[in-house]
């Protein structure tokens, strides 16, 4: 069991499969990209599966989310999912993606055991998408979303970040579109994830701003607190149901007290929090032929030291030094 000194138990594993991405979102990385991890530094497919196996069979993990960078760029993704689906007990498995490659891969991923997907889409306007991502791939994302739904990777969740001067007025439009297409929309407050350290708390679009905008067009009824559990999103029933909309307010309404996550970076480091500055190296243990029991012990020790909160609610918070593309969302 991965328990910390505050009594929180981590059952949700986020696995970054690569630091690379085929978009250059303004809130994530500079236009020229980043210095990618060298291939020898990345975990191999076998190493990833071995760590997930230890997490599921020895440490109580019940849910695995594959992230990036962009996880669809990982050549061995389908095989990794298939091997993890064969584990006993079988974890629930999902994928967070920008959606560009989903039209091509959704069917194969469903066939080998992936349960559902989260797709990032911040705007319905192709010109705004191009400005935000520095790529002209809006149509590909929409087609990827449809392919995921058609393949049965449901519920298909759409993650949207609103930014001042770009798409801050799109919340009602995005929700109407999500309802029409039977996607579950979740707005995420912009967080300090950018390698160029351009994030500023002042002027960010907050959860309060988003809800105020949505209520100009929809009636929102909050779900009961017990329905949320450890989920990061607060959810509201839209116009009496059945559709819901979520808001992940990591900055203004931190949810650290209910956190049940542990994170594995693309180069084999355990992070107890997305914004942690400390990491614990599992890759070295793997490559020195440490037994599973020793790797599990190292992982448990890392999680025991998890801090009470992320620090995002502190106005003096400084962005992590390490680019987030290798850590995963």
PDB file of C-alpha atoms in Angstrom:
ATOM      1  CA  UNK A   1       0.000   0.000   0.000  1.00  0.00           C
ATOM      2  CA  UNK A   2       1.236   3.482  -0.878  1.00  0.00           C
ATOM      3  CA  UNK A   3       0.273   5.491   2.185  1.00  0.00           C
ATOM      4  CA  UNK A   4       1.608   8.833   3.406  1.00  0.00           C
ATOM      5  CA  UNK A   5       1.899  10.401   6.844  1.00  0.00           C
ATOM      6  CA  UNK A   6      -1.450  12.177   6.372  1.00  0.00           C
ATOM      7  CA  UNK A   7      -3.312   8.906   5.859  1.00  0.00           C
ATOM      8  CA  UNK A   8      -3.822   9.321   2.117  1.00  0.00           C
ATOM      9  CA  UNK A   9      -3.550   6.136   0.070  1.00  0.00           C
ATOM     10  CA  UNK A  10      -2.377   6.329  -3.548  1.00  0.00           C
ATOM     11  CA  UNK A  11      -4.368   3.998  -5.794  1.00  0.00           C
ATOM     12  CA  UNK A  12      -4.173   6.070  -9.014  1.00  0.00           C
ATOM     13  CA  UNK A  13      -0.916   5.831 -10.999  1.00  0.00           C
ATOM     14  CA  UNK A  14      -0.090   8.396 -13.697  1.00  0.00           C
ATOM     15  CA  UNK A  15       2.554   7.112 -16.124  1.00  0.00           C
ATOM     16  CA  UNK A  16       4.322   9.492 -18.492  1.00  0.00           C
ATOM     17  CA  UNK A  17       5.342   7.488 -21.555  1.00  0.00           C
ATOM     18  CA  UNK A  18       7.327  10.205 -23.326  1.00  0.00           C
ATOM     19  CA  UNK A  19       8.327  13.829 -22.930  1.00  0.00           C
ATOM     20  CA  UNK A  20       7.749  14.540 -26.635  1.00  0.00           C
ATOM     21  CA  UNK A  21       4.689  16.245 -28.081  1.00  0.00           C
ATOM     22  CA  UNK A  22       3.467  17.166 -31.562  1.00  0.00           C
ATOM     23  CA  UNK A  23       1.901  20.435 -30.381  1.00  0.00           C
ATOM     24  CA  UNK A  24       3.556  23.509 -28.883  1.00  0.00           C
ATOM     25  CA  UNK A  25       0.841  24.817 -26.581  1.00  0.00           C
ATOM     26  CA  UNK A  26       1.667  28.270 -25.276  1.00  0.00           C
ATOM     27  CA  UNK A  27       0.939  27.280 -21.664  1.00  0.00           C
ATOM     28  CA  UNK A  28       3.201  24.229 -21.828  1.00  0.00           C
ATOM     29  CA  UNK A  29       6.362  24.821 -23.866  1.00  0.00           C
ATOM     30  CA  UNK A  30       8.165  27.346 -26.062  1.00  0.00           C
ATOM     31  CA  UNK A  31       7.594  27.401 -29.819  1.00  0.00           C
ATOM     32  CA  UNK A  32      10.944  25.792 -30.559  1.00  0.00           C
ATOM     33  CA  UNK A  33      10.192  22.893 -28.214  1.00  0.00           C
ATOM     34  CA  UNK A  34      12.409  21.558 -25.441  1.00  0.00           C
ATOM     35  CA  UNK A  35      15.572  19.543 -25.017  1.00  0.00           C
ATOM     36  CA  UNK A  36      14.063  16.060 -25.157  1.00  0.00           C
ATOM     37  CA  UNK A  37      15.236  13.237 -22.945  1.00  0.00           C
ATOM     38  CA  UNK A  38      17.891  11.017 -24.491  1.00  0.00           C
ATOM     39  CA  UNK A  39      16.546   7.606 -25.500  1.00  0.00           C
ATOM     40  CA  UNK A  40      18.739   5.699 -22.986  1.00  0.00           C
ATOM     41  CA  UNK A  41      17.229   7.806 -20.192  1.00  0.00           C
ATOM     42  CA  UNK A  42      13.675   6.785 -21.062  1.00  0.00           C
ATOM     43  CA  UNK A  43      12.150   3.691 -19.540  1.00  0.00           C
ATOM     44  CA  UNK A  44      11.836   0.810 -21.984  1.00  0.00           C
ATOM     45  CA  UNK A  45       8.462  -0.834 -22.613  1.00  0.00           C
ATOM     46  CA  UNK A  46       9.480  -3.775 -20.428  1.00  0.00           C
ATOM     47  CA  UNK A  47      10.552  -1.453 -17.607  1.00  0.00           C
ATOM     48  CA  UNK A  48       7.259   0.444 -17.744  1.00  0.00           C
ATOM     49  CA  UNK A  49       5.236  -2.759 -17.624  1.00  0.00           C
ATOM     50  CA  UNK A  50       7.331  -4.106 -14.764  1.00  0.00           C
ATOM     51  CA  UNK A  51       6.792  -0.972 -12.656  1.00  0.00           C
ATOM     52  CA  UNK A  52       3.061  -0.953 -13.381  1.00  0.00           C
ATOM     53  CA  UNK A  53       2.943  -4.643 -12.455  1.00  0.00           C
ATOM     54  CA  UNK A  54       4.609  -3.921  -9.103  1.00  0.00           C
ATOM     55  CA  UNK A  55       2.226  -1.029  -8.484  1.00  0.00           C
ATOM     56  CA  UNK A  56      -0.868  -3.095  -9.262  1.00  0.00           C
ATOM     57  CA  UNK A  57       0.042  -6.445  -7.728  1.00  0.00           C
ATOM     58  CA  UNK A  58       2.046  -5.304  -4.693  1.00  0.00           C
ATOM     59  CA  UNK A  59       1.156  -1.685  -3.908  1.00  0.00           C
ATOM     60  CA  UNK A  60      -2.606  -1.475  -4.271  1.00  0.00           C
ATOM     61  CA  UNK A  61      -2.856   0.620  -7.448  1.00  0.00           C
ATOM     62  CA  UNK A  62      -6.238   0.109  -9.127  1.00  0.00           C
ATOM     63  CA  UNK A  63      -6.179   2.775 -11.853  1.00  0.00           C
ATOM     64  CA  UNK A  64      -3.482   3.581 -14.427  1.00  0.00           C
ATOM     65  CA  UNK A  65      -3.501   6.716 -16.585  1.00  0.00           C
ATOM     66  CA  UNK A  66      -1.059   6.937 -19.488  1.00  0.00           C
ATOM     67  CA  UNK A  67       0.151  10.469 -20.180  1.00  0.00           C
ATOM     68  CA  UNK A  68       3.026  12.288 -21.892  1.00  0.00           C
ATOM     69  CA  UNK A  69       4.106  14.577 -23.426  1.00  0.00           C
ATOM     70  CA  UNK A  70       1.814  12.993 -25.981  1.00  0.00           C
ATOM     71  CA  UNK A  71       1.455   9.281 -25.205  1.00  0.00           C
ATOM     72  CA  UNK A  72       0.254   8.382 -28.711  1.00  0.00           C
ATOM     73  CA  UNK A  73       3.816   9.144 -29.877  1.00  0.00           C
ATOM     74  CA  UNK A  74       5.078   6.143 -27.890  1.00  0.00           C
ATOM     75  CA  UNK A  75       5.686   3.356 -30.474  1.00  0.00           C
ATOM     76  CA  UNK A  76       4.972   0.565 -27.981  1.00  0.00           C
ATOM     77  CA  UNK A  77       1.775   2.061 -26.531  1.00  0.00           C
ATOM     78  CA  UNK A  78      -0.667  -0.579 -27.774  1.00  0.00           C
ATOM     79  CA  UNK A  79       1.545  -3.399 -26.520  1.00  0.00           C
ATOM     80  CA  UNK A  80       2.001  -1.722 -23.132  1.00  0.00           C
ATOM     81  CA  UNK A  81      -1.763  -1.367 -22.706  1.00  0.00           C
ATOM     82  CA  UNK A  82      -2.348  -4.969 -23.775  1.00  0.00           C
ATOM     83  CA  UNK A  83       0.204  -6.312 -21.294  1.00  0.00           C
ATOM     84  CA  UNK A  84      -1.197  -4.243 -18.439  1.00  0.00           C
ATOM     85  CA  UNK A  85      -4.741  -5.363 -19.262  1.00  0.00           C
ATOM     86  CA  UNK A  86      -3.605  -8.931 -18.602  1.00  0.00           C
ATOM     87  CA  UNK A  87      -2.596  -8.176 -15.015  1.00  0.00           C
ATOM     88  CA  UNK A  88      -4.439  -9.693 -12.070  1.00  0.00           C
ATOM     89  CA  UNK A  89      -6.107  -7.762 -10.624  1.00  0.00           C
ATOM     90  CA  UNK A  90      -6.784  -5.830 -13.827  1.00  0.00           C
ATOM     91  CA  UNK A  91      -6.403  -2.062 -13.362  1.00  0.00           C
ATOM     92  CA  UNK A  92      -8.765   0.442 -14.956  1.00  0.00           C
ATOM     93  CA  UNK A  93      -6.795   2.126 -17.725  1.00  0.00           C
ATOM     94  CA  UNK A  94      -7.198   5.505 -19.375  1.00  0.00           C
ATOM     95  CA  UNK A  95      -5.175   7.829 -21.586  1.00  0.00           C
ATOM     96  CA  UNK A  96      -4.711  11.611 -21.635  1.00  0.00           C
ATOM     97  CA  UNK A  97      -3.977  12.813 -25.165  1.00  0.00           C
ATOM     98  CA  UNK A  98      -4.158  15.812 -27.458  1.00  0.00           C
ATOM     99  CA  UNK A  99      -6.270  13.641 -29.743  1.00  0.00           C
ATOM    100  CA  UNK A 100      -4.290  14.124 -32.932  1.00  0.00           C
ATOM    101  CA  UNK A 101      -3.497  10.423 -33.372  1.00  0.00           C
ATOM    102  CA  UNK A 102      -6.743   9.004 -32.006  1.00  0.00           C
ATOM    103  CA  UNK A 103      -8.474   8.557 -35.365  1.00  0.00           C
ATOM    104  CA  UNK A 104      -5.768   6.063 -36.248  1.00  0.00           C
ATOM    105  CA  UNK A 105      -5.341   4.323 -32.878  1.00  0.00           C
ATOM    106  CA  UNK A 106      -8.642   4.439 -30.968  1.00  0.00           C
ATOM    107  CA  UNK A 107      -9.912   1.103 -32.248  1.00  0.00           C
ATOM    108  CA  UNK A 108      -6.660  -0.724 -31.546  1.00  0.00           C
ATOM    109  CA  UNK A 109      -6.400   0.711 -28.042  1.00  0.00           C
ATOM    110  CA  UNK A 110      -9.962  -0.314 -27.199  1.00  0.00           C
ATOM    111  CA  UNK A 111      -9.345  -3.791 -28.586  1.00  0.00           C
ATOM    112  CA  UNK A 112      -6.377  -4.416 -26.271  1.00  0.00           C
ATOM    113  CA  UNK A 113      -8.079  -3.142 -23.138  1.00  0.00           C
ATOM    114  CA  UNK A 114      -7.966   0.651 -22.790  1.00  0.00           C
ATOM    115  CA  UNK A 115     -11.116   1.779 -20.998  1.00  0.00           C
ATOM    116  CA  UNK A 116     -11.438   5.473 -21.864  1.00  0.00           C
ATOM    117  CA  UNK A 117      -9.664   8.682 -22.897  1.00  0.00           C
ATOM    118  CA  UNK A 118      -9.270  12.297 -21.845  1.00  0.00           C
ATOM    119  CA  UNK A 119      -8.676  14.635 -24.788  1.00  0.00           C
ATOM    120  CA  UNK A 120      -7.339  18.171 -24.478  1.00  0.00           C
ATOM    121  CA  UNK A 121      -9.246  20.747 -26.551  1.00  0.00           C
ATOM    122  CA  UNK A 122      -9.299  24.380 -25.488  1.00  0.00           C
ATOM    123  CA  UNK A 123     -11.301  25.949 -28.295  1.00  0.00           C
ATOM    124  CA  UNK A 124     -13.835  25.270 -31.036  1.00  0.00           C
ATOM    125  CA  UNK A 125     -12.281  27.907 -33.261  1.00  0.00           C
ATOM    126  CA  UNK A 126      -9.572  26.656 -35.639  1.00  0.00           C
ATOM    127  CA  UNK A 127      -7.781  30.007 -35.709  1.00  0.00           C
ATOM    128  CA  UNK A 128      -7.614  30.171 -31.920  1.00  0.00           C
ATOM    129  CA  UNK A 129      -6.438  26.544 -31.809  1.00  0.00           C
ATOM    130  CA  UNK A 130      -3.596  27.413 -34.164  1.00  0.00           C
ATOM    131  CA  UNK A 131      -2.627  30.380 -31.994  1.00  0.00           C
ATOM    132  CA  UNK A 132      -2.720  28.311 -28.791  1.00  0.00           C
ATOM    133  CA  UNK A 133      -0.926  25.225 -30.111  1.00  0.00           C
ATOM    134  CA  UNK A 134       1.168  26.755 -32.908  1.00  0.00           C
ATOM    135  CA  UNK A 135      -0.099  23.938 -35.125  1.00  0.00           C
ATOM    136  CA  UNK A 136      -3.001  23.714 -37.623  1.00  0.00           C
ATOM    137  CA  UNK A 137      -4.451  20.411 -36.326  1.00  0.00           C
ATOM    138  CA  UNK A 138      -7.901  21.362 -35.014  1.00  0.00           C
ATOM    139  CA  UNK A 139      -9.733  19.075 -37.456  1.00  0.00           C
ATOM    140  CA  UNK A 140      -7.550  16.130 -36.434  1.00  0.00           C
ATOM    141  CA  UNK A 141      -8.520  16.552 -32.781  1.00  0.00           C
ATOM    142  CA  UNK A 142     -12.239  16.655 -33.595  1.00  0.00           C
ATOM    143  CA  UNK A 143     -11.890  13.521 -35.709  1.00  0.00           C
ATOM    144  CA  UNK A 144      -9.935  11.843 -32.926  1.00  0.00           C
ATOM    145  CA  UNK A 145     -12.666  12.600 -30.429  1.00  0.00           C
ATOM    146  CA  UNK A 146     -15.302  11.078 -32.691  1.00  0.00           C
ATOM    147  CA  UNK A 147     -13.135   8.004 -33.256  1.00  0.00           C
ATOM    148  CA  UNK A 148     -12.739   7.534 -29.494  1.00  0.00           C
ATOM    149  CA  UNK A 149     -16.486   7.736 -28.963  1.00  0.00           C
ATOM    150  CA  UNK A 150     -17.188   5.371 -31.867  1.00  0.00           C
ATOM    151  CA  UNK A 151     -14.640   2.881 -30.498  1.00  0.00           C
ATOM    152  CA  UNK A 152     -16.327   2.861 -27.090  1.00  0.00           C
ATOM    153  CA  UNK A 153     -13.567   4.630 -25.132  1.00  0.00           C
ATOM    154  CA  UNK A 154     -16.231   6.217 -22.982  1.00  0.00           C
ATOM    155  CA  UNK A 155     -16.963   8.376 -21.189  1.00  0.00           C
ATOM    156  CA  UNK A 156     -14.888  10.590 -23.461  1.00  0.00           C
ATOM    157  CA  UNK A 157     -13.714  13.489 -21.333  1.00  0.00           C
ATOM    158  CA  UNK A 158     -12.599  16.783 -22.860  1.00  0.00           C
ATOM    159  CA  UNK A 159     -10.158  18.955 -20.911  1.00  0.00           C
ATOM    160  CA  UNK A 160     -10.168  22.690 -21.636  1.00  0.00           C
ATOM    161  CA  UNK A 161      -7.964  25.497 -20.325  1.00  0.00           C
ATOM    162  CA  UNK A 162      -9.224  29.063 -20.712  1.00  0.00           C
ATOM    163  CA  UNK A 163      -6.688  31.838 -21.195  1.00  0.00           C
ATOM    164  CA  UNK A 164      -7.155  35.620 -21.087  1.00  0.00           C
ATOM    165  CA  UNK A 165      -7.376  37.271 -24.479  1.00  0.00           C
ATOM    166  CA  UNK A 166      -7.606  33.981 -26.390  1.00  0.00           C
ATOM    167  CA  UNK A 167     -10.539  31.755 -25.469  1.00  0.00           C
ATOM    168  CA  UNK A 168     -11.848  33.124 -22.179  1.00  0.00           C
ATOM    169  CA  UNK A 169     -15.311  33.716 -23.693  1.00  0.00           C
ATOM    170  CA  UNK A 170     -15.771  30.160 -24.986  1.00  0.00           C
ATOM    171  CA  UNK A 171     -16.973  28.352 -21.859  1.00  0.00           C
ATOM    172  CA  UNK A 172     -20.716  28.293 -22.746  1.00  0.00           C
ATOM    173  CA  UNK A 173     -19.971  27.443 -26.381  1.00  0.00           C
ATOM    174  CA  UNK A 174     -17.700  24.562 -25.367  1.00  0.00           C
ATOM    175  CA  UNK A 175     -20.267  23.154 -22.964  1.00  0.00           C
ATOM    176  CA  UNK A 176     -23.097  23.315 -25.519  1.00  0.00           C
ATOM    177  CA  UNK A 177     -20.882  21.476 -28.002  1.00  0.00           C
ATOM    178  CA  UNK A 178     -19.864  18.827 -25.444  1.00  0.00           C
ATOM    179  CA  UNK A 179     -23.490  18.177 -24.489  1.00  0.00           C
ATOM    180  CA  UNK A 180     -24.469  17.846 -28.160  1.00  0.00           C
ATOM    181  CA  UNK A 181     -21.708  15.293 -28.783  1.00  0.00           C
ATOM    182  CA  UNK A 182     -22.085  13.408 -25.468  1.00  0.00           C
ATOM    183  CA  UNK A 183     -18.623  14.331 -24.208  1.00  0.00           C
ATOM    184  CA  UNK A 184     -17.953  15.185 -20.564  1.00  0.00           C
ATOM    185  CA  UNK A 185     -16.319  18.610 -20.440  1.00  0.00           C
ATOM    186  CA  UNK A 186     -13.887  19.576 -17.691  1.00  0.00           C
ATOM    187  CA  UNK A 187     -12.373  23.016 -17.380  1.00  0.00           C
ATOM    188  CA  UNK A 188      -8.931  23.167 -15.790  1.00  0.00           C
ATOM    189  CA  UNK A 189      -7.510  26.304 -14.215  1.00  0.00           C
ATOM    190  CA  UNK A 190      -4.276  27.242 -15.935  1.00  0.00           C
ATOM    191  CA  UNK A 191      -1.388  25.989 -13.816  1.00  0.00           C
ATOM    192  CA  UNK A 192       2.349  26.781 -13.835  1.00  0.00           C
ATOM    193  CA  UNK A 193       3.259  24.008 -16.261  1.00  0.00           C
ATOM    194  CA  UNK A 194       5.185  26.049 -18.810  1.00  0.00           C
ATOM    195  CA  UNK A 195       8.918  25.507 -19.175  1.00  0.00           C
ATOM    196  CA  UNK A 196       9.391  29.162 -20.082  1.00  0.00           C
ATOM    197  CA  UNK A 197       7.902  30.267 -16.711  1.00  0.00           C
ATOM    198  CA  UNK A 198       5.341  32.594 -18.266  1.00  0.00           C
ATOM    199  CA  UNK A 199       2.470  31.672 -15.943  1.00  0.00           C
ATOM    200  CA  UNK A 200       1.129  34.449 -13.735  1.00  0.00           C
ATOM    201  CA  UNK A 201      -1.523  34.112 -11.082  1.00  0.00           C
ATOM    202  CA  UNK A 202      -2.837  37.598 -11.753  1.00  0.00           C
ATOM    203  CA  UNK A 203      -5.266  37.562 -14.646  1.00  0.00           C
ATOM    204  CA  UNK A 204      -5.763  33.787 -14.812  1.00  0.00           C
ATOM    205  CA  UNK A 205      -9.274  32.520 -15.527  1.00  0.00           C
ATOM    206  CA  UNK A 206     -10.472  31.048 -12.224  1.00  0.00           C
ATOM    207  CA  UNK A 207     -13.078  28.428 -11.447  1.00  0.00           C
ATOM    208  CA  UNK A 208     -15.343  31.239 -10.263  1.00  0.00           C
ATOM    209  CA  UNK A 209     -14.975  33.030 -13.582  1.00  0.00           C
ATOM    210  CA  UNK A 210     -15.776  29.846 -15.509  1.00  0.00           C
ATOM    211  CA  UNK A 211     -18.892  29.052 -13.495  1.00  0.00           C
ATOM    212  CA  UNK A 212     -20.146  32.627 -13.780  1.00  0.00           C
ATOM    213  CA  UNK A 213     -19.786  32.430 -17.553  1.00  0.00           C
ATOM    214  CA  UNK A 214     -21.518  29.037 -17.801  1.00  0.00           C
ATOM    215  CA  UNK A 215     -24.465  30.223 -15.728  1.00  0.00           C
ATOM    216  CA  UNK A 216     -25.286  32.872 -18.322  1.00  0.00           C
ATOM    217  CA  UNK A 217     -26.580  29.989 -20.484  1.00  0.00           C
ATOM    218  CA  UNK A 218     -27.054  26.924 -18.293  1.00  0.00           C
ATOM    219  CA  UNK A 219     -28.539  25.947 -14.960  1.00  0.00           C
ATOM    220  CA  UNK A 220     -25.852  24.209 -12.908  1.00  0.00           C
ATOM    221  CA  UNK A 221     -26.690  22.042  -9.905  1.00  0.00           C
ATOM    222  CA  UNK A 222     -23.728  20.888  -7.795  1.00  0.00           C
ATOM    223  CA  UNK A 223     -23.280  17.168  -7.354  1.00  0.00           C
ATOM    224  CA  UNK A 224     -23.301  15.937  -3.738  1.00  0.00           C
ATOM    225  CA  UNK A 225     -19.874  16.010  -2.091  1.00  0.00           C
ATOM    226  CA  UNK A 226     -19.857  12.238  -1.672  1.00  0.00           C
ATOM    227  CA  UNK A 227     -20.134  11.792  -5.463  1.00  0.00           C
ATOM    228  CA  UNK A 228     -16.764  13.473  -5.934  1.00  0.00           C
ATOM    229  CA  UNK A 229     -14.662  11.187  -3.758  1.00  0.00           C
ATOM    230  CA  UNK A 230     -10.982  11.741  -4.545  1.00  0.00           C
ATOM    231  CA  UNK A 231     -11.638  13.067  -8.064  1.00  0.00           C
ATOM    232  CA  UNK A 232      -9.955  16.405  -8.809  1.00  0.00           C
ATOM    233  CA  UNK A 233     -12.992  17.820 -10.621  1.00  0.00           C
ATOM    234  CA  UNK A 234     -15.930  19.414  -8.880  1.00  0.00           C
ATOM    235  CA  UNK A 235     -18.945  18.535 -11.036  1.00  0.00           C
ATOM    236  CA  UNK A 236     -22.252  20.186 -11.776  1.00  0.00           C
ATOM    237  CA  UNK A 237     -25.394  18.698 -13.355  1.00  0.00           C
ATOM    238  CA  UNK A 238     -26.249  20.657 -16.496  1.00  0.00           C
ATOM    239  CA  UNK A 239     -29.881  21.773 -16.943  1.00  0.00           C
ATOM    240  CA  UNK A 240     -31.188  18.965 -14.753  1.00  0.00           C
ATOM    241  CA  UNK A 241     -29.112  16.216 -16.363  1.00  0.00           C
ATOM    242  CA  UNK A 242     -27.997  13.784 -17.509  1.00  0.00           C
ATOM    243  CA  UNK A 243     -24.916  15.721 -18.660  1.00  0.00           C
ATOM    244  CA  UNK A 244     -22.304  17.035 -16.271  1.00  0.00           C
ATOM    245  CA  UNK A 245     -19.533  19.585 -16.401  1.00  0.00           C
ATOM    246  CA  UNK A 246     -16.467  19.604 -14.186  1.00  0.00           C
ATOM    247  CA  UNK A 247     -14.029  22.239 -13.011  1.00  0.00           C
ATOM    248  CA  UNK A 248     -10.549  21.347 -11.752  1.00  0.00           C
ATOM    249  CA  UNK A 249      -9.542  24.311  -9.615  1.00  0.00           C
ATOM    250  CA  UNK A 250      -5.993  23.332  -8.720  1.00  0.00           C
ATOM    251  CA  UNK A 251      -4.972  26.913  -7.947  1.00  0.00           C
ATOM    252  CA  UNK A 252      -7.980  28.505  -6.243  1.00  0.00           C
ATOM    253  CA  UNK A 253      -9.574  25.419  -4.651  1.00  0.00           C
ATOM    254  CA  UNK A 254      -6.791  22.881  -3.995  1.00  0.00           C
ATOM    255  CA  UNK A 255      -7.943  19.304  -3.401  1.00  0.00           C
ATOM    256  CA  UNK A 256      -4.717  17.928  -1.927  1.00  0.00           C
ATOM    257  CA  UNK A 257      -6.365  16.478   1.190  1.00  0.00           C
ATOM    258  CA  UNK A 258      -8.139  13.869  -0.950  1.00  0.00           C
ATOM    259  CA  UNK A 259      -5.268  13.162  -3.361  1.00  0.00           C
ATOM    260  CA  UNK A 260      -4.861   9.483  -4.254  1.00  0.00           C
ATOM    261  CA  UNK A 261      -2.184   9.775  -6.971  1.00  0.00           C
ATOM    262  CA  UNK A 262       1.357   8.630  -7.490  1.00  0.00           C
ATOM    263  CA  UNK A 263       3.306   9.587 -10.607  1.00  0.00           C
ATOM    264  CA  UNK A 264       5.957   7.909 -12.701  1.00  0.00           C
ATOM    265  CA  UNK A 265       7.977  10.088 -15.058  1.00  0.00           C
ATOM    266  CA  UNK A 266       9.128   9.070 -18.520  1.00  0.00           C
ATOM    267  CA  UNK A 267      12.649   8.503 -17.168  1.00  0.00           C
ATOM    268  CA  UNK A 268      11.606   6.396 -14.207  1.00  0.00           C
ATOM    269  CA  UNK A 269      11.278   8.823 -11.312  1.00  0.00           C
ATOM    270  CA  UNK A 270       8.519   8.704  -8.709  1.00  0.00           C
ATOM    271  CA  UNK A 271       6.874  12.045  -8.016  1.00  0.00           C
ATOM    272  CA  UNK A 272       4.425  12.292  -5.149  1.00  0.00           C
ATOM    273  CA  UNK A 273       2.793  15.402  -6.635  1.00  0.00           C
ATOM    274  CA  UNK A 274       2.669  17.057 -10.051  1.00  0.00           C
ATOM    275  CA  UNK A 275       4.389  20.062  -8.483  1.00  0.00           C
ATOM    276  CA  UNK A 276       6.856  18.246  -6.242  1.00  0.00           C
ATOM    277  CA  UNK A 277      10.470  19.336  -6.462  1.00  0.00           C
ATOM    278  CA  UNK A 278      11.806  16.035  -5.180  1.00  0.00           C
ATOM    279  CA  UNK A 279      11.932  12.784  -7.136  1.00  0.00           C
ATOM    280  CA  UNK A 280      12.831   9.221  -6.221  1.00  0.00           C
ATOM    281  CA  UNK A 281      14.750   7.163  -8.751  1.00  0.00           C
ATOM    282  CA  UNK A 282      13.273   3.769  -9.654  1.00  0.00           C
ATOM    283  CA  UNK A 283      15.135   3.448 -12.955  1.00  0.00           C
ATOM    284  CA  UNK A 284      18.453   2.945 -11.197  1.00  0.00           C
ATOM    285  CA  UNK A 285      16.952   0.166  -9.095  1.00  0.00           C
ATOM    286  CA  UNK A 286      15.469  -1.476 -12.184  1.00  0.00           C
ATOM    287  CA  UNK A 287      18.758  -1.382 -14.056  1.00  0.00           C
ATOM    288  CA  UNK A 288      20.772  -2.699 -11.125  1.00  0.00           C
ATOM    289  CA  UNK A 289      18.614  -5.847 -11.061  1.00  0.00           C
ATOM    290  CA  UNK A 290      16.890  -4.985  -7.788  1.00  0.00           C
ATOM    291  CA  UNK A 291      14.100  -7.451  -6.937  1.00  0.00           C
ATOM    292  CA  UNK A 292      10.468  -6.330  -7.077  1.00  0.00           C
ATOM    293  CA  UNK A 293      10.322  -6.229  -3.283  1.00  0.00           C
ATOM    294  CA  UNK A 294      13.139  -3.666  -3.143  1.00  0.00           C
ATOM    295  CA  UNK A 295      11.545  -1.489  -5.813  1.00  0.00           C
ATOM    296  CA  UNK A 296       8.247  -1.620  -3.920  1.00  0.00           C
ATOM    297  CA  UNK A 297      10.059  -0.615  -0.713  1.00  0.00           C
ATOM    298  CA  UNK A 298      11.658   2.413  -2.408  1.00  0.00           C
ATOM    299  CA  UNK A 299       8.290   3.457  -3.836  1.00  0.00           C
ATOM    300  CA  UNK A 300       6.568   3.133  -0.459  1.00  0.00           C
ATOM    301  CA  UNK A 301       9.261   5.223   1.193  1.00  0.00           C
ATOM    302  CA  UNK A 302       8.885   7.939  -1.427  1.00  0.00           C
ATOM    303  CA  UNK A 303       5.127   8.150  -0.904  1.00  0.00           C
ATOM    304  CA  UNK A 304       5.476   8.162   2.871  1.00  0.00           C
ATOM    305  CA  UNK A 305       7.258  11.508   2.517  1.00  0.00           C
ATOM    306  CA  UNK A 306       4.502  13.146   0.456  1.00  0.00           C
ATOM    307  CA  UNK A 307       3.798  16.716   1.540  1.00  0.00           C
ATOM    308  CA  UNK A 308       0.435  17.960   2.750  1.00  0.00           C
ATOM    309  CA  UNK A 309      -0.206  20.127  -0.302  1.00  0.00           C
ATOM    310  CA  UNK A 310       1.056  21.225  -3.695  1.00  0.00           C
ATOM    311  CA  UNK A 311       1.898  24.779  -2.637  1.00  0.00           C
ATOM    312  CA  UNK A 312      -0.196  26.257  -5.466  1.00  0.00           C
ATOM    313  CA  UNK A 313      -2.375  28.078  -2.962  1.00  0.00           C
ATOM    314  CA  UNK A 314       0.692  30.028  -1.819  1.00  0.00           C
ATOM    315  CA  UNK A 315       0.932  33.336  -3.751  1.00  0.00           C
ATOM    316  CA  UNK A 316       4.721  33.041  -3.652  1.00  0.00           C
ATOM    317  CA  UNK A 317       4.709  29.663  -5.421  1.00  0.00           C
ATOM    318  CA  UNK A 318       7.439  29.331  -8.019  1.00  0.00           C
ATOM    319  CA  UNK A 319       7.169  27.026 -11.001  1.00  0.00           C
ATOM    320  CA  UNK A 320       8.979  23.688 -10.813  1.00  0.00           C
ATOM    321  CA  UNK A 321      12.400  23.689 -12.430  1.00  0.00           C
ATOM    322  CA  UNK A 322      11.772  20.565 -14.486  1.00  0.00           C
ATOM    323  CA  UNK A 323       9.743  20.764 -17.725  1.00  0.00           C
ATOM    324  CA  UNK A 324       6.352  19.151 -17.162  1.00  0.00           C
ATOM    325  CA  UNK A 325       6.346  17.297 -20.476  1.00  0.00           C
ATOM    326  CA  UNK A 326       8.242  14.373 -18.947  1.00  0.00           C
ATOM    327  CA  UNK A 327       6.084  14.279 -15.826  1.00  0.00           C
ATOM    328  CA  UNK A 328       2.566  14.004 -17.196  1.00  0.00           C
ATOM    329  CA  UNK A 329      -0.720  15.525 -16.201  1.00  0.00           C
TER     330      UNK A 329
END
